[in-house]
mmCIF file of C-alpha atoms in Angstrom:
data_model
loop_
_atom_site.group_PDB
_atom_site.id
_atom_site.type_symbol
_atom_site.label_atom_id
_atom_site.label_comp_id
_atom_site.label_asym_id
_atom_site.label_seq_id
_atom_site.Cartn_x
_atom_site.Cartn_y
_atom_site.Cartn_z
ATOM 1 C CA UNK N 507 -168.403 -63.027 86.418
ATOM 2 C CA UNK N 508 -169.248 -63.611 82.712
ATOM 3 C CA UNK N 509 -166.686 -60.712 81.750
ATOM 4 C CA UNK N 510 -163.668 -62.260 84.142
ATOM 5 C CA UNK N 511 -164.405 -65.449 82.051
ATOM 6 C CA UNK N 512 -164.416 -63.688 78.917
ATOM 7 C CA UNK N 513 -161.486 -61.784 79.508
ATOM 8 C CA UNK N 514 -159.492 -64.765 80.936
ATOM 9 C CA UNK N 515 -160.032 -66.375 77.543
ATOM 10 C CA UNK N 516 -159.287 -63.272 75.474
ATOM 11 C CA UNK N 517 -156.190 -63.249 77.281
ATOM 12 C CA UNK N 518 -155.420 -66.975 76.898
ATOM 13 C CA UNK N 519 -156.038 -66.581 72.996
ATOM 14 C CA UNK N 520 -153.682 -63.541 72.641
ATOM 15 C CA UNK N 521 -150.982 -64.925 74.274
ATOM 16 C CA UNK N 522 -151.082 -67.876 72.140
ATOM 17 C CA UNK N 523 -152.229 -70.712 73.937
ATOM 18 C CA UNK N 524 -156.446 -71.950 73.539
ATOM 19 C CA UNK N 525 -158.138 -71.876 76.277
ATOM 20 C CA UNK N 526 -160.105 -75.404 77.001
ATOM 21 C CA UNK N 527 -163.209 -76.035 75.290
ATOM 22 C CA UNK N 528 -166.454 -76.993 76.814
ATOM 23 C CA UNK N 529 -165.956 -80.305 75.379
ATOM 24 C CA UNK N 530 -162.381 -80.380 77.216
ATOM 25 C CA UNK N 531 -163.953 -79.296 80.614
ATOM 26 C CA UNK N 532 -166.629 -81.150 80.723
ATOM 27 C CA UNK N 533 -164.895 -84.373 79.785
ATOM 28 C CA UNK N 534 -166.064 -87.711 81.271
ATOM 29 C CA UNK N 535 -164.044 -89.813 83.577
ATOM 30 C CA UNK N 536 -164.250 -93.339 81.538
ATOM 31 C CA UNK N 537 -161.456 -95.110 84.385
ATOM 32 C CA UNK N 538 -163.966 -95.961 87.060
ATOM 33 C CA UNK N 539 -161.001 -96.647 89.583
ATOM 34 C CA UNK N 540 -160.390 -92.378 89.609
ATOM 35 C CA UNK N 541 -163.207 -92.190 90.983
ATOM 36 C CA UNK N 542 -163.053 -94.464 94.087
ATOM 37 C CA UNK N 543 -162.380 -93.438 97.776
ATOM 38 C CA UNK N 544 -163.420 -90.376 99.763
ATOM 39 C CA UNK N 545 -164.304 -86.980 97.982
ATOM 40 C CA UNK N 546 -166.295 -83.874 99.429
ATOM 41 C CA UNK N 547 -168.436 -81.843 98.306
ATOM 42 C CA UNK N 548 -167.031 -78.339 97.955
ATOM 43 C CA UNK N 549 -169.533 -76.181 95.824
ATOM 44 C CA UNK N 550 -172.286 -76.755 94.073
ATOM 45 C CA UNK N 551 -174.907 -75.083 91.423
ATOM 46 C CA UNK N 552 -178.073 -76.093 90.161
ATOM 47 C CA UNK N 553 -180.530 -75.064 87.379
ATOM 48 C CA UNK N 554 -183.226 -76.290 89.625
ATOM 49 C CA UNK N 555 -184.524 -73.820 92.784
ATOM 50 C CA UNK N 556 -185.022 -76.715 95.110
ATOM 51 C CA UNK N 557 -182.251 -78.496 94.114
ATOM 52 C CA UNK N 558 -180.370 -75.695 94.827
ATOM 53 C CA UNK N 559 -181.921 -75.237 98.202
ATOM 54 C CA UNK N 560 -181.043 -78.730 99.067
ATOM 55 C CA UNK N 561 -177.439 -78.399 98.235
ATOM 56 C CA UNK N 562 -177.011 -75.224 99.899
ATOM 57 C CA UNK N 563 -178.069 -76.471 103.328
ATOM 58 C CA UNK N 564 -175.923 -79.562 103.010
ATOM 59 C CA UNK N 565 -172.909 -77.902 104.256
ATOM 60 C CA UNK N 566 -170.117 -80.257 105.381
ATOM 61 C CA UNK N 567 -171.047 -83.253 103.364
ATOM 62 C CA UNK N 568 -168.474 -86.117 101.762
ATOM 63 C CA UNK N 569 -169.415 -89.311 100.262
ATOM 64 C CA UNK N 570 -167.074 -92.720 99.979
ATOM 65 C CA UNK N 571 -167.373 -94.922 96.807
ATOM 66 C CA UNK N 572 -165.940 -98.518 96.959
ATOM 67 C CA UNK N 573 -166.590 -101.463 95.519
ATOM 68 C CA UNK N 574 -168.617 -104.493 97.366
ATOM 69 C CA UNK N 575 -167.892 -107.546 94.514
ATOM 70 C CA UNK N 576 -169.793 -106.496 91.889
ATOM 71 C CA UNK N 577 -171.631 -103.553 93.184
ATOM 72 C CA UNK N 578 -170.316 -99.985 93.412
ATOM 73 C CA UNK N 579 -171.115 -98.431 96.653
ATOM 74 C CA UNK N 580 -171.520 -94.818 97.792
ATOM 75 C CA UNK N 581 -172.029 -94.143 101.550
ATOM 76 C CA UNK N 582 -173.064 -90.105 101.821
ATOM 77 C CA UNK N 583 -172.474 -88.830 104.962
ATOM 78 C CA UNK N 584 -174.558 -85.664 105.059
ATOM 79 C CA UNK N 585 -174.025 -82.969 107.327
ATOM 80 C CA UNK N 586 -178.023 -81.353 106.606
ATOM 81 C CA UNK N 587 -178.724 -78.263 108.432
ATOM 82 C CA UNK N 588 -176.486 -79.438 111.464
ATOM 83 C CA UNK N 589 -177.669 -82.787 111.295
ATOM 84 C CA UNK N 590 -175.986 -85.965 110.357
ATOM 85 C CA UNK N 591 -177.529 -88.556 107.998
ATOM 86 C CA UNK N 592 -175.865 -91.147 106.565
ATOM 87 C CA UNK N 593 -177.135 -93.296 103.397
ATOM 88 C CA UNK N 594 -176.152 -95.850 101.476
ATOM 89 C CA UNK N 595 -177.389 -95.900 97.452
ATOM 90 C CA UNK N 596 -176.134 -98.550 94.761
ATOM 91 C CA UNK N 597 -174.676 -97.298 92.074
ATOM 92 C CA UNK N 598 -175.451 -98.284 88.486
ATOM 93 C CA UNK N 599 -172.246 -97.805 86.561
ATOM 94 C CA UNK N 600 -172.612 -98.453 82.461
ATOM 95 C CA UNK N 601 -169.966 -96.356 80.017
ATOM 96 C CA UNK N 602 -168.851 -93.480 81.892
ATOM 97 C CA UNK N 603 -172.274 -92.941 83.316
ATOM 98 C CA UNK N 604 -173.306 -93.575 87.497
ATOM 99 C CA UNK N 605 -177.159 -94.155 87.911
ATOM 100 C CA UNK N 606 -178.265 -93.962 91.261
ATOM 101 C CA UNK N 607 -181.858 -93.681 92.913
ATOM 102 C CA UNK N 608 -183.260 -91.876 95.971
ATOM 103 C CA UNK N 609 -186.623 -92.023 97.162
ATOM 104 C CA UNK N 610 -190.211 -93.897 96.929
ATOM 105 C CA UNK N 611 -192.988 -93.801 95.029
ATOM 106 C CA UNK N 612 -194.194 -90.244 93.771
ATOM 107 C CA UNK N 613 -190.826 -88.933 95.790
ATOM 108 C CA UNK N 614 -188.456 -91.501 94.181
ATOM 109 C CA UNK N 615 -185.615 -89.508 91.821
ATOM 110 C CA UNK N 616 -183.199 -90.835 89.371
ATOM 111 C CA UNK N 617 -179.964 -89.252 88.809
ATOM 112 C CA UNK N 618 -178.066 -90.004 85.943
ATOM 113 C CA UNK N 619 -174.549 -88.422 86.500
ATOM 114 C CA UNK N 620 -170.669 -88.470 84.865
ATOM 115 C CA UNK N 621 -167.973 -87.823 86.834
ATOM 116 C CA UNK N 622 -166.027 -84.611 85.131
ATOM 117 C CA UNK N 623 -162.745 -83.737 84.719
ATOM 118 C CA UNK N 624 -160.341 -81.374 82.557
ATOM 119 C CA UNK N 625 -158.504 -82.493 80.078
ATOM 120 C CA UNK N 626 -154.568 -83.905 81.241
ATOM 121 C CA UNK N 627 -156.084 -83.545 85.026
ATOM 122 C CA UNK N 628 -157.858 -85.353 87.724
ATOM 123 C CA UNK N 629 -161.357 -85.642 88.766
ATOM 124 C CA UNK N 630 -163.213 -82.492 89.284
ATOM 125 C CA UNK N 631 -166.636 -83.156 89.532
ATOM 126 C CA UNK N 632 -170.078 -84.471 89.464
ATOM 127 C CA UNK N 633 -172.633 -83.429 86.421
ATOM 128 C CA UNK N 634 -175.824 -84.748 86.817
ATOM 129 C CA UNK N 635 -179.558 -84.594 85.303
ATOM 130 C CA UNK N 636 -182.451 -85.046 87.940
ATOM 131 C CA UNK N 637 -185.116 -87.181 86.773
ATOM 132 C CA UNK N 638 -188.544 -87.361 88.306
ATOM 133 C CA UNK N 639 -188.844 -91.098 88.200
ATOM 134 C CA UNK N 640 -192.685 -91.283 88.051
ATOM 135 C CA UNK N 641 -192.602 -88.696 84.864
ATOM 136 C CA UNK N 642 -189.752 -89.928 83.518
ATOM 137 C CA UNK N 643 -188.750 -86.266 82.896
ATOM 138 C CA UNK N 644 -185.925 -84.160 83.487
ATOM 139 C CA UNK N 645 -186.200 -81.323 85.938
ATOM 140 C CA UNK N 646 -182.893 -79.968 86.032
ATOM 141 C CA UNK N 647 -179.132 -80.353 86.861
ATOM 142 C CA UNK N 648 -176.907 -79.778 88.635
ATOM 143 C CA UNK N 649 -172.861 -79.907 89.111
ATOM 144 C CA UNK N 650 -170.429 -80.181 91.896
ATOM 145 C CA UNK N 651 -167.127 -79.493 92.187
ATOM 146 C CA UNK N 652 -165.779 -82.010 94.644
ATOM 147 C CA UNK N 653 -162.090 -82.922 96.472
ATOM 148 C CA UNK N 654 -159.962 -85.097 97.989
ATOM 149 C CA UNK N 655 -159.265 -82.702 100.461
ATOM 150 C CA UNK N 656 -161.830 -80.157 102.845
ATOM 151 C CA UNK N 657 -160.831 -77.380 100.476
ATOM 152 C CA UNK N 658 -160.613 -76.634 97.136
ATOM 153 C CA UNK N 659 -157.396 -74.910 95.448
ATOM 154 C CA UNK N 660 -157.326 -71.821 93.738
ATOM 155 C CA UNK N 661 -157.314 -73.495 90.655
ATOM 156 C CA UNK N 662 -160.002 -75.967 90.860
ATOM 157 C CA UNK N 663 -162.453 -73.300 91.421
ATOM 158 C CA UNK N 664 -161.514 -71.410 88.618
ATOM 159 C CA UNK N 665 -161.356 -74.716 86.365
ATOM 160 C CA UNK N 666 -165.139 -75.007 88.026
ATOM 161 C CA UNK N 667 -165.998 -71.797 87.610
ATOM 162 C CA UNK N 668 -165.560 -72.515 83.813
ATOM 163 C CA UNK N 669 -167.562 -75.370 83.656
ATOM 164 C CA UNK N 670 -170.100 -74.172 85.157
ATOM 165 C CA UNK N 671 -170.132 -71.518 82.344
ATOM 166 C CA UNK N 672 -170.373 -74.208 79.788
ATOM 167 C CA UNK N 673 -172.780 -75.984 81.208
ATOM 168 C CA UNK N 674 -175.250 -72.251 81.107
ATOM 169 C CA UNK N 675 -175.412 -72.251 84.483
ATOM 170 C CA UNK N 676 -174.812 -69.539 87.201
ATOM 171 C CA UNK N 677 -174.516 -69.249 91.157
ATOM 172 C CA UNK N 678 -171.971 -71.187 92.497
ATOM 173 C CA UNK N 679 -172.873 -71.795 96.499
ATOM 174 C CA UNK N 680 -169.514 -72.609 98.039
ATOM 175 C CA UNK N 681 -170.382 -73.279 101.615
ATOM 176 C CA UNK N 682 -168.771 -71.658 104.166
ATOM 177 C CA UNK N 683 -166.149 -74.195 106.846
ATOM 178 C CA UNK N 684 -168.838 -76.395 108.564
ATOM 179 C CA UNK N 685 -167.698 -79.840 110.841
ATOM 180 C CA UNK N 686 -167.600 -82.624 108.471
ATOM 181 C CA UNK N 687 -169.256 -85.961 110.051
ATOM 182 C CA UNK N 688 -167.544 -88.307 111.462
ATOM 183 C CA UNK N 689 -167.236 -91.508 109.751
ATOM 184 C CA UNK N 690 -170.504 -92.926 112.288
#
């Protein structure tokens, strides 16, 4: 995998063109309206073994963001080991950066996430640090790549692919074709 990546930018750099910088791929979304509407979640890695282990068995999952007034809104509709769940978190949006928090008491986590893109193209994903809220430490991150659509291109995996790389992280889980829920 590293060596494809390696190659792929030896090849970019001989030919004359740069490839993208981390900086480039892992670029913040700052226009909160990209990043409205319905996306799904289309592969996913983690630094963090549960985390991981979470992701992986939410095959089939999309969430919505909208905006209620002043709130931002994201209804997840998880489809969790075959089993629908739907939630509802508020989001906490302040420069570039979505806040949102799951959980109570010694279970309650804080993510503090950025929408991603590349540079000159449209959303891409989700990059986010897991915070224990009770420590106040970070345990991890993780990234997804997400889509407007049920699957993702060619290109947007490499593009992921590559920011995963940047980000020094490694096993991609792209979950096989699972029934979406419905909208419930």
């Amino acid at each position: 995998m590293l060596l494809v990546v390696f190659l792929f930018a030896l090849t970019l750099r001989f030919e004359g063109t740069e490839a993208l910088s981390c900086e480039e791929l892992l670029e913040p979304v700052d226009d909160q309206s990209e990043v409205r509407g319905k996306w799904f979640i289309l592969a996913s890695t983690s630094n963090n073994e549960l985390f991981q282990g979470f992701m992986n068995a939410s095959l089939g999952s999309w969430f919505d963001i909208t905006e209620d007034g002043k709130k931002t809104v994201m209804i997840r509709h998880d489809n969790l080991n075959g089993q629908c769940l739907y939630r509802v978190a508020l989001l906490k949006v302040l420069k570039g950066q979505v806040i949102y928090k799951i959980g109570k008491g010694q279970s309650k986590v804080q993510y503090t996430c950025k929408f991603i893109k590349t540079k000159k193209e449209s959303v891409l994903g989700f990059f986010c640090d897991i915070d224990l809220w009770i420590q106040k430490k970070s345990v991890g991150q993780f990234i997804v790549l997400l889509g407007r659509t049920e699957h993702p291109s060619h290109k947007d995996k490499k593009r992921f692919e590559e920011m995963v790389e940047c980000a020094g992280m490694t096993n991609i889980y792209y979950p096989p074709n699972e029934d979406m829920c419905d909208e419930g």
